[in-house]
């Protein structure tokens, strides 16, 4: 019976794609539709034994509920990353070489400047998301001005090890950010 339910779930791909396309909005700047569809399927197939899903409308409603929860989780993930991204952008751009590298957007608040800032935040959030968890923490802590001593305590490392880890993490972040910037054509 479970294999039958799995097949019924997978047969809903078209309806699920249409639902996600309508509900994703700006999330598609960060996520691929195919990845979201697969994530919903993974969640649904992992919990397929829970509900009594006799009819196709019941099955579809259950899948759409899982999809709505997934979208909220992903939005929260990106909101969390973007919260600290502004500080990281300033730190990254302040330490970039000035030989032809992009300067931070001007202090004016015109539409083009706002769009450039938004794009930098998106690129920064993507670069942060690509890092391992410890590196993400180290980069954020550096941008927040957390002393190395405190970082060492949080990570359970010696001062010297935390300092080296922080430098390596920031260098990895800088490389990922540069790649993201080049891919975006900035």
Short mmCIF file of C-alpha atoms in Angstrom, two decimals:
data_model
loop_
_atom_site.label_atom_id
_atom_site.label_comp_id
_atom_site.label_asym_id
_atom_site.label_seq_id
_atom_site.Cartn_x
_atom_site.Cartn_y
_atom_site.Cartn_z
CA UNK A 1 0.00 0.00 0.00
CA UNK A 2 2.88 2.37 0.79
CA UNK A 3 4.32 1.99 -2.72
CA UNK A 4 0.91 2.88 -4.13
CA UNK A 5 0.78 6.02 -1.98
CA UNK A 6 4.34 6.94 -2.99
CA UNK A 7 3.33 6.68 -6.66
CA UNK A 8 0.20 8.79 -6.03
CA UNK A 9 2.34 11.45 -4.32
CA UNK A 10 4.84 11.56 -7.18
CA UNK A 11 2.00 11.75 -9.70
CA UNK A 12 1.09 15.15 -8.21
CA UNK A 13 4.25 16.79 -9.55
CA UNK A 14 2.47 19.01 -12.09
CA UNK A 15 -0.03 20.34 -9.55
CA UNK A 16 2.74 20.82 -7.00
CA UNK A 17 4.89 22.77 -9.49
CA UNK A 18 1.95 25.04 -10.32
CA UNK A 19 1.22 25.60 -6.62
CA UNK A 20 4.85 26.40 -5.79
CA UNK A 21 5.19 28.72 -8.79
CA UNK A 22 2.18 30.72 -7.60
CA UNK A 23 3.35 30.85 -3.99
CA UNK A 24 7.15 31.25 -4.27
CA UNK A 25 7.36 34.92 -5.17
CA UNK A 26 10.81 36.36 -4.55
CA UNK A 27 12.04 33.09 -3.03
CA UNK A 28 12.93 31.96 -6.55
CA UNK A 29 15.82 34.48 -6.48
CA UNK A 30 17.48 32.16 -3.96
CA UNK A 31 16.03 28.73 -4.68
CA UNK A 32 15.40 26.64 -7.77
CA UNK A 33 11.85 25.41 -8.38
CA UNK A 34 13.12 21.86 -8.99
CA UNK A 35 14.86 21.85 -5.60
CA UNK A 36 11.68 23.02 -3.86
CA UNK A 37 9.59 20.34 -5.57
CA UNK A 38 12.09 17.66 -4.55
CA UNK A 39 12.15 18.95 -0.96
CA UNK A 40 8.36 18.70 -0.75
CA UNK A 41 8.52 15.14 -2.10
CA UNK A 42 11.19 14.20 0.44
CA UNK A 43 9.08 15.57 3.29
CA UNK A 44 5.90 13.94 1.97
CA UNK A 45 7.45 10.54 1.32
CA UNK A 46 9.04 10.59 4.77
CA UNK A 47 5.62 11.09 6.37
CA UNK A 48 3.44 9.18 3.91
CA UNK A 49 2.16 6.72 6.51
CA UNK A 50 0.65 9.42 8.74
CA UNK A 51 -2.54 10.66 7.08
CA UNK A 52 -5.51 8.82 5.67
CA UNK A 53 -5.42 10.02 2.07
CA UNK A 54 -8.23 8.24 0.31
CA UNK A 55 -9.04 10.78 -2.41
CA UNK A 56 -6.83 12.78 -4.75
CA UNK A 57 -8.15 16.14 -3.41
CA UNK A 58 -7.16 15.06 0.13
CA UNK A 59 -3.73 14.02 -1.09
CA UNK A 60 -3.25 17.27 -3.00
CA UNK A 61 -4.35 19.39 0.00
CA UNK A 62 -1.92 17.48 2.23
CA UNK A 63 0.93 18.03 -0.26
CA UNK A 64 0.09 21.74 -0.55
CA UNK A 65 0.20 22.04 3.26
CA UNK A 66 3.66 20.47 3.27
CA UNK A 67 4.69 22.82 0.45
CA UNK A 68 3.40 25.89 2.33
CA UNK A 69 5.36 24.84 5.43
CA UNK A 70 8.49 24.28 3.34
CA UNK A 71 8.17 27.72 1.73
CA UNK A 72 7.85 29.36 5.14
CA UNK A 73 10.91 27.44 6.39
CA UNK A 74 12.95 28.52 3.36
CA UNK A 75 11.83 32.16 3.66
CA UNK A 76 12.82 32.15 7.33
CA UNK A 77 16.19 30.63 6.41
CA UNK A 78 16.91 33.44 3.91
CA UNK A 79 15.57 36.17 6.24
CA UNK A 80 17.93 34.96 8.94
CA UNK A 81 20.89 35.00 6.56
CA UNK A 82 19.99 38.43 5.19
CA UNK A 83 19.72 39.98 8.68
CA UNK A 84 23.46 39.83 9.15
CA UNK A 85 24.31 40.17 5.48
CA UNK A 86 24.45 43.98 5.52
CA UNK A 87 27.26 44.00 8.06
CA UNK A 88 29.07 41.27 6.13
CA UNK A 89 28.73 43.25 2.87
CA UNK A 90 30.28 46.33 4.49
CA UNK A 91 33.09 44.23 5.97
CA UNK A 92 33.70 42.42 2.68
CA UNK A 93 33.70 45.54 0.54
CA UNK A 94 35.83 47.51 2.99
CA UNK A 95 38.53 44.84 2.73
CA UNK A 96 38.41 44.37 -1.05
CA UNK A 97 41.27 45.67 -3.12
CA UNK A 98 40.40 48.89 -4.92
CA UNK A 99 42.09 47.93 -8.20
CA UNK A 100 38.95 47.85 -10.30
CA UNK A 101 36.84 46.10 -7.69
CA UNK A 102 33.26 47.23 -7.31
CA UNK A 103 32.84 50.05 -4.86
CA UNK A 104 30.00 49.95 -2.35
CA UNK A 105 26.83 51.64 -3.54
CA UNK A 106 26.75 55.37 -2.85
CA UNK A 107 25.03 56.77 0.20
CA UNK A 108 22.22 58.24 -1.87
CA UNK A 109 18.97 56.36 -1.87
CA UNK A 110 17.85 56.42 -5.49
CA UNK A 111 16.22 53.43 -7.20
CA UNK A 112 19.45 52.24 -8.83
CA UNK A 113 21.35 52.44 -5.54
CA UNK A 114 18.61 50.58 -3.68
CA UNK A 115 18.62 47.89 -6.37
CA UNK A 116 22.43 47.58 -6.15
CA UNK A 117 22.27 47.27 -2.36
CA UNK A 118 19.54 44.65 -2.62
CA UNK A 119 21.61 42.70 -5.15
CA UNK A 120 24.65 42.81 -2.87
CA UNK A 121 22.56 41.53 0.03
CA UNK A 122 21.28 38.66 -2.12
CA UNK A 123 24.82 37.79 -3.24
CA UNK A 124 26.08 37.97 0.33
CA UNK A 125 23.26 35.76 1.61
CA UNK A 126 24.00 33.22 -1.12
CA UNK A 127 27.71 33.26 -0.34
CA UNK A 128 27.03 32.81 3.38
CA UNK A 129 24.63 29.95 2.67
CA UNK A 130 27.32 28.16 0.65
CA UNK A 131 29.70 28.07 3.62
CA UNK A 132 29.82 25.33 6.24
CA UNK A 133 27.98 26.24 9.46
CA UNK A 134 31.11 27.05 11.49
CA UNK A 135 32.43 29.33 8.75
CA UNK A 136 29.07 31.12 8.57
CA UNK A 137 29.22 31.74 12.31
CA UNK A 138 32.80 32.98 12.17
CA UNK A 139 32.10 35.40 9.31
CA UNK A 140 28.98 36.76 11.02
CA UNK A 141 30.75 37.12 14.35
CA UNK A 142 33.59 38.98 12.68
CA UNK A 143 31.13 41.36 11.02
CA UNK A 144 29.39 41.88 14.38
CA UNK A 145 32.69 42.65 16.10
CA UNK A 146 32.63 39.63 18.41
CA UNK A 147 36.11 39.38 19.97
CA UNK A 148 38.23 36.37 19.03
CA UNK A 149 38.33 35.36 22.70
CA UNK A 150 34.53 35.05 22.72
CA UNK A 151 34.57 33.16 19.40
CA UNK A 152 37.08 30.71 20.87
CA UNK A 153 34.84 30.09 23.88
CA UNK A 154 31.75 29.61 21.67
CA UNK A 155 33.58 27.09 19.49
CA UNK A 156 35.54 25.38 22.26
CA UNK A 157 38.87 26.27 20.65
CA UNK A 158 42.05 27.94 21.79
CA UNK A 159 42.50 31.60 20.96
CA UNK A 160 45.07 30.84 18.24
CA UNK A 161 42.91 28.11 16.68
CA UNK A 162 39.85 30.40 16.66
CA UNK A 163 41.91 33.17 15.07
CA UNK A 164 43.18 30.86 12.31
CA UNK A 165 39.72 29.39 11.76
CA UNK A 166 38.25 32.88 11.48
CA UNK A 167 40.82 33.97 8.91
CA UNK A 168 40.30 30.83 6.84
CA UNK A 169 36.51 31.17 7.06
CA UNK A 170 36.60 34.79 5.93
CA UNK A 171 38.94 33.95 3.07
CA UNK A 172 36.59 31.16 1.94
CA UNK A 173 33.65 33.56 2.20
CA UNK A 174 35.50 36.19 0.18
CA UNK A 175 36.22 33.67 -2.60
CA UNK A 176 32.61 32.47 -2.71
CA UNK A 177 31.40 36.09 -2.70
CA UNK A 178 33.75 36.96 -5.57
CA UNK A 179 32.49 33.98 -7.58
CA UNK A 180 28.88 34.99 -6.92
CA UNK A 181 29.67 38.58 -7.91
CA UNK A 182 31.34 37.47 -11.17
CA UNK A 183 28.43 35.15 -12.00
CA UNK A 184 26.01 38.03 -11.45
CA UNK A 185 28.04 40.19 -13.83
CA UNK A 186 28.97 42.88 -11.30
#
